[in-house]
mmCIF file of C-alpha atoms in Angstrom:
data_model
loop_
_atom_site.group_PDB
_atom_site.id
_atom_site.type_symbol
_atom_site.label_atom_id
_atom_site.label_comp_id
_atom_site.label_asym_id
_atom_site.label_seq_id
_atom_site.Cartn_x
_atom_site.Cartn_y
_atom_site.Cartn_z
ATOM 1 C CA MET E 1 0.315 32.055 17.470
ATOM 2 C CA THR E 2 -3.231 30.862 19.110
ATOM 3 C CA ILE E 3 -3.906 27.072 20.645
ATOM 4 C CA GLU E 4 -7.296 26.284 19.651
ATOM 5 C CA PHE E 5 -9.018 23.085 21.783
ATOM 6 C CA ALA E 6 -11.537 21.487 22.972
ATOM 7 C CA CYS E 7 -12.670 20.861 27.060
ATOM 8 C CA SER E 8 -14.532 17.351 27.275
ATOM 9 C CA CYS E 9 -18.442 19.164 27.282
ATOM 10 C CA GLY E 10 -17.633 20.347 23.450
ATOM 11 C CA LYS E 11 -16.387 24.133 24.232
ATOM 12 C CA ARG E 12 -14.140 24.972 21.970
ATOM 13 C CA LEU E 13 -11.264 27.226 24.181
ATOM 14 C CA SER E 14 -8.324 28.606 22.561
ATOM 15 C CA ALA E 15 -5.564 30.347 24.362
ATOM 16 C CA PRO E 16 -2.021 32.155 23.857
ATOM 17 C CA ALA E 17 1.333 29.854 23.152
ATOM 18 C CA ALA E 18 2.304 31.118 26.036
ATOM 19 C CA LYS E 19 -0.277 28.798 27.342
ATOM 20 C CA ALA E 20 0.843 26.223 26.545
ATOM 21 C CA GLY E 21 1.365 23.317 29.672
ATOM 22 C CA GLU E 22 -0.930 25.450 32.067
ATOM 23 C CA ASN E 23 -4.115 25.129 33.017
ATOM 24 C CA ALA E 24 -7.398 26.676 31.198
ATOM 25 C CA ARG E 25 -11.209 26.860 32.963
ATOM 26 C CA CYS E 26 -13.845 26.451 30.162
ATOM 27 C CA PRO E 27 -16.500 28.784 29.830
ATOM 28 C CA GLY E 28 -18.846 26.557 29.466
ATOM 29 C CA CYS E 29 -18.777 24.193 32.151
ATOM 30 C CA GLY E 30 -15.888 25.790 34.435
ATOM 31 C CA ALA E 31 -13.862 22.474 34.024
ATOM 32 C CA LEU E 32 -10.504 23.065 34.556
ATOM 33 C CA VAL E 33 -8.708 21.675 30.751
ATOM 34 C CA ALA E 34 -5.097 21.548 30.460
ATOM 35 C CA VAL E 35 -3.618 23.783 26.856
ATOM 36 C CA PRO E 36 -1.645 21.509 24.877
ATOM 37 C CA GLY E 37 1.177 21.819 22.808
ATOM 38 C CA PRO E 38 1.123 23.367 19.742
ATOM 39 C CA ALA E 39 2.031 20.253 17.870
ATOM 40 C CA THR E 40 -0.577 18.849 19.048
ATOM 41 C CA GLY E 41 -3.537 21.418 20.102
ATOM 42 C CA VAL E 42 -3.675 23.119 17.229
ATOM 43 C CA LEU E 43 -7.576 21.916 14.897
ATOM 44 C CA PRO E 44 -8.617 22.618 10.996
ATOM 45 C CA ALA E 45 -10.094 25.295 10.529
ATOM 46 C CA SER E 46 -14.698 24.730 11.230
ATOM 47 C CA GLY E 47 -15.459 23.273 7.264
ATOM 48 C CA ALA E 48 -10.902 23.168 6.732
ATOM 49 C CA ARG E 49 -10.912 20.396 3.813
ATOM 50 C CA GLY E 50 -9.060 17.118 5.592
ATOM 51 C CA ALA E 51 -11.291 17.637 8.979
ATOM 52 C CA GLU E 52 -13.944 14.929 7.977
ATOM 53 C CA ARG E 53 -10.987 12.350 7.839
ATOM 54 C CA THR E 54 -9.952 12.774 11.297
ATOM 55 C CA PRO E 55 -9.356 8.839 12.860
ATOM 56 C CA GLU E 56 -12.888 8.925 15.445
ATOM 57 C CA SER E 57 -10.301 7.812 17.862
ATOM 58 C CA VAL E 58 -8.484 11.062 17.874
ATOM 59 C CA TRP E 59 -12.401 13.498 17.203
ATOM 60 C CA ALA E 60 -12.763 10.870 20.549
ATOM 61 C CA LEU E 61 -10.020 12.684 23.233
ATOM 62 C CA LEU E 62 -10.247 16.438 21.838
ATOM 63 C CA GLY E 63 -13.807 15.282 22.945
ATOM 64 C CA GLN E 64 -16.099 15.948 20.280
ATOM 65 C CA THR E 65 -17.672 13.903 17.375
ATOM 66 C CA PRO E 66 -16.227 13.782 13.609
ATOM 67 C CA PRO E 67 -18.540 15.982 11.306
ATOM 68 C CA GLY E 68 -21.315 13.910 10.159
ATOM 69 C CA ARG E 69 -20.019 10.221 11.144
ATOM 70 C CA GLU E 70 -22.490 9.756 13.681
ATOM 71 C CA GLN E 71 -23.516 6.134 13.894
ATOM 72 C CA ALA E 72 -27.695 5.538 13.295
ATOM 73 C CA PRO E 73 -29.486 3.992 16.673
ATOM 74 C CA GLY E 74 -29.534 0.120 16.248
ATOM 75 C CA ARG E 75 -27.126 0.344 12.908
ATOM 76 C CA GLU E 76 -25.147 -3.457 12.614
ATOM 77 C CA ALA E 77 -21.020 -3.163 13.679
ATOM 78 C CA LEU E 78 -18.553 -5.600 13.886
ATOM 79 C CA GLY E 79 -16.595 -3.766 16.677
ATOM 80 C CA ARG E 80 -15.759 0.517 15.147
ATOM 81 C CA TYR E 81 -16.762 -1.399 11.479
ATOM 82 C CA ALA E 82 -20.345 -0.246 10.178
ATOM 83 C CA VAL E 83 -21.254 -2.506 8.110
ATOM 84 C CA GLN E 84 -23.238 -0.962 4.997
ATOM 85 C CA GLY E 85 -24.455 -5.053 3.278
ATOM 86 C CA THR E 86 -23.288 -8.289 2.003
ATOM 87 C CA ILE E 87 -20.366 -9.058 -0.829
ATOM 88 C CA GLY E 88 -21.051 -12.464 -0.418
ATOM 89 C CA LYS E 89 -21.656 -15.839 1.432
ATOM 90 C CA GLY E 90 -19.156 -19.229 1.457
ATOM 91 C CA GLY E 91 -19.602 -22.624 4.382
ATOM 92 C CA MET E 92 -17.540 -21.455 6.764
ATOM 93 C CA GLY E 93 -18.499 -17.375 7.207
ATOM 94 C CA GLU E 94 -19.405 -14.686 4.978
ATOM 95 C CA VAL E 95 -18.318 -11.213 4.088
ATOM 96 C CA LEU E 96 -19.839 -7.826 4.757
ATOM 97 C CA LEU E 97 -18.902 -4.624 3.765
ATOM 98 C CA VAL E 98 -18.098 -2.242 5.977
ATOM 99 C CA ARG E 99 -16.872 1.090 6.773
ATOM 100 C CA ASP E 100 -13.919 2.412 8.951
ATOM 101 C CA PRO E 101 -14.708 4.829 10.324
ATOM 102 C CA GLU E 102 -10.838 5.872 11.517
ATOM 103 C CA LEU E 103 -9.815 6.542 8.045
ATOM 104 C CA GLY E 104 -12.923 6.852 6.144
ATOM 105 C CA ARG E 105 -13.156 4.357 3.657
ATOM 106 C CA ASP E 106 -15.138 1.115 2.968
ATOM 107 C CA LEU E 107 -13.321 -2.761 4.038
ATOM 108 C CA ALA E 108 -13.962 -6.122 3.359
ATOM 109 C CA ALA E 109 -14.437 -7.774 6.651
ATOM 110 C CA LYS E 110 -15.157 -11.059 6.338
ATOM 111 C CA VAL E 111 -17.080 -12.422 9.659
ATOM 112 C CA ILE E 112 -17.210 -16.737 10.884
ATOM 113 C CA LEU E 113 -21.557 -17.904 10.791
ATOM 114 C CA SER E 114 -20.693 -19.097 13.795
ATOM 115 C CA THR E 115 -19.616 -19.691 17.333
ATOM 116 C CA GLY E 116 -20.386 -21.893 19.586
ATOM 117 C CA GLN E 117 -18.782 -23.529 21.521
ATOM 118 C CA ALA E 118 -19.630 -26.311 19.768
ATOM 119 C CA ASP E 119 -17.722 -25.006 16.965
ATOM 120 C CA ARG E 120 -14.130 -24.682 18.183
ATOM 121 C CA ARG E 121 -12.251 -25.601 15.553
ATOM 122 C CA GLN E 122 -13.343 -23.824 12.952
ATOM 123 C CA ILE E 123 -13.208 -20.594 14.714
ATOM 124 C CA GLU E 124 -9.304 -22.038 14.856
ATOM 125 C CA LYS E 125 -9.904 -22.156 10.863
ATOM 126 C CA PHE E 126 -10.989 -19.222 10.853
ATOM 127 C CA LEU E 127 -8.255 -17.167 12.883
ATOM 128 C CA LEU E 128 -5.368 -19.899 11.275
ATOM 129 C CA GLU E 129 -6.815 -18.096 8.506
ATOM 130 C CA ALA E 130 -6.947 -14.620 9.186
ATOM 131 C CA SER E 131 -2.910 -15.048 10.565
ATOM 132 C CA VAL E 132 -1.808 -16.737 8.267
ATOM 133 C CA THR E 133 -2.792 -14.221 5.039
ATOM 134 C CA GLY E 134 -1.976 -11.681 7.044
ATOM 135 C CA GLN E 135 1.641 -12.442 6.576
ATOM 136 C CA LEU E 136 1.061 -13.319 3.038
ATOM 137 C CA GLU E 137 2.172 -9.412 1.816
ATOM 138 C CA HIS E 138 1.941 -10.110 -1.953
ATOM 139 C CA PRO E 139 0.408 -7.686 -4.222
ATOM 140 C CA ASN E 140 -1.773 -10.106 -6.209
ATOM 141 C CA ILE E 141 -2.626 -11.143 -1.816
ATOM 142 C CA VAL E 142 -5.730 -9.507 -0.723
ATOM 143 C CA PRO E 143 -4.255 -8.109 2.516
ATOM 144 C CA VAL E 144 -5.921 -8.335 6.013
ATOM 145 C CA HIS E 145 -5.744 -5.477 7.723
ATOM 146 C CA ASP E 146 -7.769 -5.753 10.870
ATOM 147 C CA LEU E 147 -8.586 -9.094 13.645
ATOM 148 C CA GLY E 148 -11.274 -8.392 15.736
ATOM 149 C CA LEU E 149 -14.440 -9.837 18.173
ATOM 150 C CA SER E 150 -17.302 -8.362 18.505
ATOM 151 C CA PRO E 151 -18.538 -7.248 21.309
ATOM 152 C CA ASP E 152 -21.883 -10.162 20.384
ATOM 153 C CA GLY E 153 -19.013 -12.664 19.955
ATOM 154 C CA ARG E 154 -18.973 -12.831 16.222
ATOM 155 C CA VAL E 155 -15.412 -13.353 15.295
ATOM 156 C CA TYR E 156 -14.203 -11.289 12.511
ATOM 157 C CA PHE E 157 -11.012 -9.943 10.584
ATOM 158 C CA THR E 158 -11.170 -7.282 7.508
ATOM 159 C CA MET E 159 -9.217 -6.742 4.780
ATOM 160 C CA LYS E 160 -9.530 -4.526 1.249
ATOM 161 C CA ARG E 161 -11.877 -4.508 -0.717
ATOM 162 C CA VAL E 162 -11.428 -5.861 -3.906
ATOM 163 C CA GLN E 163 -13.663 -4.543 -6.880
ATOM 164 C CA GLY E 164 -14.654 -5.916 -9.972
ATOM 165 C CA ARG E 165 -15.688 -9.765 -10.981
ATOM 166 C CA ASP E 166 -14.290 -13.022 -10.092
ATOM 167 C CA LEU E 167 -12.820 -15.580 -12.366
ATOM 168 C CA ALA E 168 -15.723 -18.137 -12.885
ATOM 169 C CA LYS E 169 -18.352 -15.031 -14.333
ATOM 170 C CA ILE E 170 -14.938 -13.458 -16.335
ATOM 171 C CA LEU E 171 -15.239 -17.119 -17.674
ATOM 172 C CA ALA E 172 -18.912 -18.005 -18.525
ATOM 173 C CA ASP E 173 -17.642 -14.811 -21.375
ATOM 174 C CA PRO E 174 -14.416 -15.703 -21.766
ATOM 175 C CA PRO E 175 -12.491 -12.688 -23.561
ATOM 176 C CA PRO E 176 -9.518 -13.309 -26.161
ATOM 177 C CA LEU E 177 -7.196 -15.985 -24.822
ATOM 178 C CA THR E 178 -4.049 -12.634 -24.316
ATOM 179 C CA PRO E 179 -5.772 -11.502 -21.560
ATOM 180 C CA LEU E 180 -7.153 -14.272 -19.447
ATOM 181 C CA LEU E 181 -3.666 -15.117 -19.762
ATOM 182 C CA GLU E 182 -2.288 -12.020 -18.099
ATOM 183 C CA ILE E 183 -5.151 -13.418 -15.010
ATOM 184 C CA PHE E 184 -3.659 -17.018 -14.737
ATOM 185 C CA LEU E 185 0.518 -15.790 -14.656
ATOM 186 C CA LYS E 186 -0.943 -13.006 -11.334
ATOM 187 C CA VAL E 187 -2.614 -16.149 -10.385
ATOM 188 C CA CYS E 188 0.813 -18.576 -10.338
ATOM 189 C CA ASP E 189 2.789 -15.602 -8.715
ATOM 190 C CA ALA E 190 0.788 -14.972 -5.522
ATOM 191 C CA VAL E 191 0.053 -18.880 -5.511
ATOM 192 C CA ALA E 192 4.273 -19.746 -6.009
ATOM 193 C CA PHE E 193 4.698 -16.726 -3.789
ATOM 194 C CA ALA E 194 2.567 -18.372 -0.935
ATOM 195 C CA HIS E 195 4.043 -21.464 -1.455
ATOM 196 C CA SER E 196 7.486 -20.337 -0.809
ATOM 197 C CA GLN E 197 5.896 -19.447 2.873
ATOM 198 C CA GLY E 198 4.621 -22.535 3.539
ATOM 199 C CA VAL E 199 1.687 -21.872 2.818
ATOM 200 C CA ILE E 200 -1.228 -24.820 0.460
ATOM 201 C CA HIS E 201 -4.735 -22.779 -0.164
ATOM 202 C CA ARG E 202 -6.506 -25.769 -0.623
ATOM 203 C CA ASP E 203 -9.864 -23.782 -1.997
ATOM 204 C CA LEU E 204 -8.513 -22.562 -5.258
ATOM 205 C CA LYS E 205 -10.769 -21.533 -7.802
ATOM 206 C CA PRO E 206 -12.350 -19.298 -9.993
ATOM 207 C CA ALA E 207 -14.916 -17.943 -7.840
ATOM 208 C CA ASN E 208 -12.249 -17.120 -5.262
ATOM 209 C CA ILE E 209 -10.541 -15.030 -7.649
ATOM 210 C CA MET E 210 -11.208 -11.691 -8.343
#
């Protein structure tokens, strides 16, 4: 069995499985590179299906750039998330469409509008929203994935991107009663679960229901 691995200079190397744990000299830069074990050192063949889904951090460990994931210079980002556009905006923050390069998926990211020292109470409320929502695991409550601070000082948290129409738009041209009752029951189920956890929404309205 042959183990394929890479030097930090980007040069691909290979060695027999019996050499695992030993050092091999890179023909590109001359550095000594440790031969990984078979379980961690095998790379997908060039162009293999699934290679484009390998997490970026893993590619970094291998000293390589993930194929097709080069971020354009100057492109807006929240930490590792590349900003794709704006989904909506409210009084406390805005929701952005972002791309997670680690898992290759689109997410929604809520960003606090101001992070100045004068807005400390607003920041605390924003962090509380992220923390509380992240603890409410329910099929009708949007799951929170990550909480972070961008290099430019913006507080944000990411969550599942829910696509569709909000209830306010549906009510503008309402369907038959039965589908509306099904939506209402799901909302009641979500709110009842939140109440069972000691959480009150305080801004429950059609525009906040997707």
